[in-house]
Amino acid sequence: MTRFLTLMAATVLWCGPSAAQVLYGSLTGNVHDSAGALVPGANVKVRNTGTAQEFTQATNDSGGFTFSSLTPGTYELTVNAAGFRTALRRGIDITVNTVRREEITLEVGQVSESVTVEAGAVALQADKADLHTEISARDVVNMPLPRYRNYQSLINLVPGATPGQYQNSIQAAPGRALSTNVNGVNRNNNMTRIDGAISVFLWLPHHTAYVPPAETIETVNIATNNFDAEQGLAGGAAITVITKSGTNDLHGSAWWLHDNGAMQAKNFFNTAAKPKNLNNIGGVTIGGPVKRNKLFYFFGWEGVHERLGSTNILSVPTAAQRAGNFDGLNATIYDPLTGQASGAGRTPFAGNVIPLNRQSTISRRIQELIPLPNRAGLAANFLTGGSQRLDRNNYDAKVNWNRSSKNMIWGKYSIMEAVVACDAAFGKGGGAALCPSGSNIGDGTLRTQVATVGSNYIFSPGFLWDGVFGWTRQGQGITGFDYGNFIGRELGIPGVNGGSSDIRDSGAPVLIISGFTNFLSDTDTRPFFAHDSSWTTQQNFSLSRSRHDIRFGFEGSRHVLNHYNPDGGGNGGPMGRFEFTQGITSIPGATLTQSNSYASYLLGLPQTVRRSSQYEVMTAYNWQFGLYVRDRWQVNQKLTLSLGLRYELFPLQTRGGRGGIEGYDPATNLVSVGGINNVPPGLGISTSKKLFAPRVGLAYRLSPKTVVRTGYGLT
């Protein structure tokens, strides 16, 4: 670390600024005369045609110029020098994480004379070695976006990317972020920044925390290889999303998408009415000046109201099975109170009927909540349908302030509020979710808030700073079947719903009967409550000296998990889980049928009983740090070298309260709880402090129409 900081300080003193590549863009080039000689001391001015923001500098002794930290937009470039006509180049598009090169040739004449040229629509990547794909605002709104109009579906067009997929249930992730692998790297190793702030769903890190509506996006830059040193914490893709800002011109949009199940084919297996299937996505945006050339605003709203129909074919017991009469069902029901413990020697119930006095009153009480079959057969004998309900609203607001010719400040706030609901197939009896596959019975709510503040300041034409602070908070609650009611206790089931009045212990247990659809709850992963937060910052400095374009800085992030989720799946949760299998009413070697498992249920004899509790909120605190320095060196008019070094530090995470983590030793079957009884908080575990990541890039301009690029990077 000492050597790295010394190297960074020495490099800064040696040279001087660079382009703010990640959140902003840059414009560089050289000024020549008609004979090809470089023109030092020429006056160069760049102007944002949307906001009228201007920057001016003189070409250096090599005839070069570099404008850093330019906000995305369209610019015009003006160059003049004594003895030459003024050159004006218009229509220069600047996008994030790019360096735009414009070579200017001055013609002999009076300064009062001018030559105007429209810039080319396509500019070669002549000064950076990274591999990236740009998706513009026009691409996002004009190309087909399926389902929820998510811009991430366009990442499918990026070379090396697998098609984006929805992950997890809509109740867990109503933002409907898409997950993709890039260049074969784990999907968790993609890093998305929205207006400079890291956006990650902490519990499901393959999701972004916030998905901006398509109409609010200005540009998306997806770097997949040879990142600059300032881009870290990513191994697959470093994705930068910039949202729209207001300009001097008033602009707005309005849209509405409607998709109706009445125009869709009926499910082949559905002999009843089609379930409701509707999708409405609408919204508006507006942006313009509060004060021309100084203060600008942008606002957007998008609402999603979806009813996603589902046809379900389920299995419920017949009237005979509910009565305990299994005669003629090709199954022999053995009395578990007879024979040996292994099951051998058991005797069948007389007539293959379980007497009423042997049937569990609790089992009979529950089965009264379950409907009778409406289709023939012992399985797949109940047809029903329903609709998953999603209501989601996104609000985005952004303000840009050109405080002075040296300082620009901007702020952004976004909020997404979503409510998801899914009903039970058997009503009070629970059962399966009347939703598409992947969803569960119950309600889900998610509120995601994102606040970002950024600024840049020009100390001199050769030295500038830009920084950003971001905050993300996700409040989430997912509840299961009959949450709020202690239905397990009300039905008389022992040992469920905890022993207190804590509402988090409410709901219904899961009753799994082999060969049938669940009774009561369909999952034991509920309830789930989370209040997670992230704080991120990037502070960058740029220096320009002759042929060197230097950039160095720091980034840090703080991630905090706060979760209540007593079960990770299969352990019962606070409501409990009961599994009824065939073996309890059978003998070794016999053919097992669904009637055997239902007979076990009627007897009130589960094979497995589980319940889990959580006694404290699960917390995890995590820091991530990065330092970097990068020199973009114009070796000559054809060759650009990018030399960078990055250092990253990932301290061991901690917990709230006692601070320590936990560890399990299979050799001793003991769990160590850090921070208690003199156990070290970190359990003796350390993290590497040697994570240095060199980056090298080369761009060689063979001709005005051909550039060769190559590079190496470690992430």
CSV table of C-alpha atoms in Angstrom, one decimal, residues 398-584:
chain,number,residue,atom,x,y,z
A,398,LYS,CA,-33.2,15.0,-11.5
A,399,VAL,CA,-31.9,18.6,-11.2
A,400,ASN,CA,-28.7,20.0,-12.9
A,401,TRP,CA,-27.2,23.3,-11.8
A,402,ASN,CA,-24.5,25.1,-13.8
A,403,ARG,CA,-23.3,27.0,-10.7
A,404,SER,CA,-20.5,28.7,-12.6
A,405,SER,CA,-18.2,28.2,-15.5
A,406,LYS,CA,-16.1,26.0,-13.2
A,407,ASN,CA,-18.6,24.1,-11.2
A,408,MET,CA,-21.6,21.9,-12.0
A,409,ILE,CA,-23.8,20.2,-9.4
A,410,TRP,CA,-26.6,17.7,-10.0
A,411,GLY,CA,-28.9,15.6,-7.9
A,412,LYS,CA,-31.1,12.6,-8.6
A,413,TYR,CA,-33.8,10.8,-6.6
A,414,SER,CA,-35.7,7.7,-7.6
A,415,ILE,CA,-38.3,5.6,-5.9
A,416,MET,CA,-40.0,2.4,-6.9
A,417,GLU,CA,-43.0,1.1,-4.9
A,418,ALA,CA,-44.4,-2.3,-5.8
A,419,VAL,CA,-47.1,-4.5,-4.4
A,420,VAL,CA,-47.5,-8.2,-5.5
A,421,ALA,CA,-50.3,-10.5,-4.5
A,422,CYS,CA,-51.1,-14.1,-5.2
A,423,ASP,CA,-54.2,-16.0,-4.0
A,424,ALA,CA,-54.5,-19.6,-2.9
A,425,ALA,CA,-56.2,-22.2,-5.0
A,426,PHE,CA,-58.3,-23.7,-2.2
A,427,GLY,CA,-59.3,-20.5,-0.6
A,428,LYS,CA,-59.2,-21.0,3.2
A,429,GLY,CA,-57.6,-24.3,2.6
A,430,GLY,CA,-54.6,-22.8,1.0
A,431,GLY,CA,-53.0,-25.1,-1.5
A,432,ALA,CA,-51.1,-23.9,-4.6
A,433,ALA,CA,-50.5,-20.4,-5.8
A,434,LEU,CA,-52.9,-19.1,-8.5
A,435,CYS,CA,-49.9,-17.5,-10.2
A,436,PRO,CA,-47.4,-18.5,-12.8
A,437,SER,CA,-44.6,-20.8,-11.8
A,438,GLY,CA,-42.1,-19.4,-9.3
A,439,SER,CA,-44.6,-17.4,-7.2
A,440,ASN,CA,-46.1,-18.3,-3.8
A,441,ILE,CA,-49.3,-17.6,-2.0
A,442,GLY,CA,-49.2,-14.3,-0.2
A,443,ASP,CA,-48.3,-10.7,-0.6
A,444,GLY,CA,-45.0,-9.0,-1.4
A,445,THR,CA,-44.1,-5.3,-1.1
A,446,LEU,CA,-40.8,-3.6,-2.1
A,447,ARG,CA,-39.8,0.0,-1.8
A,448,THR,CA,-36.5,0.9,-3.4
A,449,GLN,CA,-35.1,4.4,-3.0
A,450,VAL,CA,-32.0,5.8,-4.7
A,451,ALA,CA,-30.5,9.2,-4.0
A,452,THR,CA,-27.4,10.5,-5.8
A,453,VAL,CA,-25.5,13.8,-5.7
A,454,GLY,CA,-22.6,14.6,-8.0
A,455,SER,CA,-20.4,17.5,-8.8
A,456,ASN,CA,-17.3,18.5,-10.8
A,457,TYR,CA,-15.0,21.5,-10.3
A,458,ILE,CA,-12.4,22.9,-12.7
A,459,PHE,CA,-9.5,24.3,-10.6
A,460,SER,CA,-7.6,25.1,-13.8
A,461,PRO,CA,-7.7,24.0,-17.4
A,462,GLY,CA,-5.3,21.3,-16.4
A,463,PHE,CA,-6.7,20.2,-13.1
A,464,LEU,CA,-10.2,19.2,-12.2
A,465,TRP,CA,-12.2,17.1,-9.7
A,466,ASP,CA,-15.5,15.1,-10.0
A,467,GLY,CA,-17.3,13.2,-7.3
A,468,VAL,CA,-20.5,11.4,-6.6
A,469,PHE,CA,-22.3,10.2,-3.5
A,470,GLY,CA,-25.0,7.6,-3.7
A,471,TRP,CA,-27.5,6.0,-1.3
A,472,THR,CA,-29.8,3.1,-1.9
A,473,ARG,CA,-32.3,1.6,0.5
A,474,GLN,CA,-34.6,-1.4,0.0
A,475,GLY,CA,-37.5,-2.0,2.4
A,476,GLN,CA,-39.1,-5.4,1.7
A,477,GLY,CA,-41.8,-7.5,3.2
A,478,ILE,CA,-43.1,-10.9,1.9
A,479,THR,CA,-45.8,-12.7,3.8
A,480,GLY,CA,-47.3,-16.1,3.3
A,481,PHE,CA,-50.7,-17.7,3.4
A,482,ASP,CA,-53.2,-16.3,6.0
A,483,TYR,CA,-50.5,-14.1,7.5
A,484,GLY,CA,-51.9,-12.1,10.5
A,485,ASN,CA,-53.9,-15.1,11.7
A,486,PHE,CA,-52.6,-17.8,13.9
A,487,ILE,CA,-54.4,-20.4,11.9
A,488,GLY,CA,-52.2,-23.3,13.1
A,489,ARG,CA,-53.2,-22.7,16.7
A,490,GLU,CA,-56.8,-22.2,15.7
A,491,LEU,CA,-56.9,-25.5,14.0
A,492,GLY,CA,-55.4,-27.2,17.1
A,493,ILE,CA,-52.1,-28.2,15.6
A,494,PRO,CA,-49.5,-28.5,18.4
A,495,GLY,CA,-46.2,-26.7,18.4
A,496,VAL,CA,-46.8,-24.2,15.5
A,497,ASN,CA,-47.0,-20.4,15.3
A,498,GLY,CA,-44.6,-20.1,18.2
A,499,GLY,CA,-45.7,-19.4,21.8
A,500,SER,CA,-46.1,-15.6,21.7
A,501,SER,CA,-48.3,-13.1,20.1
A,502,ASP,CA,-45.5,-11.9,17.7
A,503,ILE,CA,-47.3,-11.4,14.4
A,504,ARG,CA,-44.2,-12.7,12.6
A,505,ASP,CA,-45.1,-16.2,13.9
A,506,SER,CA,-48.6,-16.0,12.4
A,507,GLY,CA,-49.9,-17.8,9.3
A,508,ALA,CA,-50.4,-21.4,8.5
A,509,PRO,CA,-48.1,-24.5,8.4
A,510,VAL,CA,-47.1,-26.4,5.3
A,511,LEU,CA,-48.8,-29.8,5.0
A,512,ILE,CA,-47.2,-31.9,2.4
A,513,ILE,CA,-49.1,-35.1,1.5
A,514,SER,CA,-47.2,-37.2,-1.1
A,515,GLY,CA,-49.2,-37.4,-4.3
A,516,PHE,CA,-51.5,-34.4,-3.5
A,517,THR,CA,-51.2,-30.6,-3.7
A,518,ASN,CA,-50.2,-29.1,-0.4
A,519,PHE,CA,-52.8,-28.2,2.2
A,520,LEU,CA,-52.7,-24.8,3.8
A,521,SER,CA,-49.4,-22.9,3.1
A,522,ASP,CA,-47.4,-23.7,-0.1
A,523,THR,CA,-44.0,-22.6,1.3
A,524,ASP,CA,-42.2,-22.2,4.6
A,525,THR,CA,-39.9,-19.4,3.4
A,526,ARG,CA,-42.2,-16.8,4.7
A,527,PRO,CA,-42.3,-14.3,6.3
A,528,PHE,CA,-39.3,-12.3,4.9
A,529,PHE,CA,-38.5,-8.8,6.0
A,530,ALA,CA,-35.5,-6.8,4.9
A,531,HIS,CA,-34.2,-3.3,5.3
A,532,ASP,CA,-31.0,-3.1,3.4
A,533,SER,CA,-28.9,0.0,2.6
A,534,SER,CA,-25.9,0.9,0.5
A,535,TRP,CA,-23.7,4.0,0.6
A,536,THR,CA,-21.2,4.6,-2.3
A,537,THR,CA,-18.8,7.3,-3.3
A,538,GLN,CA,-16.3,7.9,-6.0
A,539,GLN,CA,-13.8,10.8,-5.9
A,540,ASN,CA,-11.7,11.4,-9.0
A,541,PHE,CA,-9.0,13.9,-10.0
A,542,SER,CA,-7.7,14.6,-13.4
A,543,LEU,CA,-4.5,16.3,-14.6
A,544,SER,CA,-3.3,17.2,-18.1
A,545,ARG,CA,0.3,17.7,-19.0
A,546,SER,CA,1.5,17.9,-22.6
A,547,ARG,CA,1.0,14.3,-23.9
A,548,HIS,CA,-0.1,12.8,-20.6
A,549,ASP,CA,-3.7,12.5,-19.4
A,550,ILE,CA,-3.7,11.4,-15.7
A,551,ARG,CA,-6.6,10.3,-13.6
A,552,PHE,CA,-6.5,9.0,-10.0
A,553,GLY,CA,-9.0,8.6,-7.3
A,554,PHE,CA,-10.8,6.6,-4.7
A,555,GLU,CA,-14.1,4.7,-4.3
A,556,GLY,CA,-15.7,3.2,-1.3
A,557,SER,CA,-19.0,1.4,-0.6
A,558,ARG,CA,-20.7,0.4,2.6
A,559,HIS,CA,-23.4,-2.4,2.4
A,560,VAL,CA,-25.7,-3.2,5.3
A,561,LEU,CA,-28.1,-6.2,5.5
A,562,ASN,CA,-30.9,-6.3,8.1
A,563,HIS,CA,-33.1,-9.4,7.6
A,564,TYR,CA,-35.7,-11.4,9.4
A,565,ASN,CA,-36.2,-14.7,7.6
A,566,PRO,CA,-36.5,-17.8,10.0
A,567,ASP,CA,-36.1,-20.3,7.1
A,568,GLY,CA,-34.1,-20.7,4.0
A,569,GLY,CA,-36.5,-23.3,2.6
A,570,GLY,CA,-37.5,-26.7,3.9
A,571,ASN,CA,-37.0,-26.1,7.6
A,572,GLY,CA,-40.6,-25.2,8.5
A,573,GLY,CA,-40.3,-21.6,9.4
A,574,PRO,CA,-42.2,-20.3,12.5
A,575,MET,CA,-45.5,-21.9,11.2
A,576,GLY,CA,-44.1,-25.4,10.9
A,577,ARG,CA,-43.9,-28.1,8.2
A,578,PHE,CA,-45.5,-31.5,8.2
A,579,GLU,CA,-44.7,-34.2,5.7
A,580,PHE,CA,-46.9,-37.2,5.3
A,581,THR,CA,-45.5,-40.1,3.3
A,582,GLN,CA,-46.6,-43.6,2.2
A,583,GLY,CA,-44.4,-45.7,4.3
A,584,ILE,CA,-46.2,-45.2,7.6
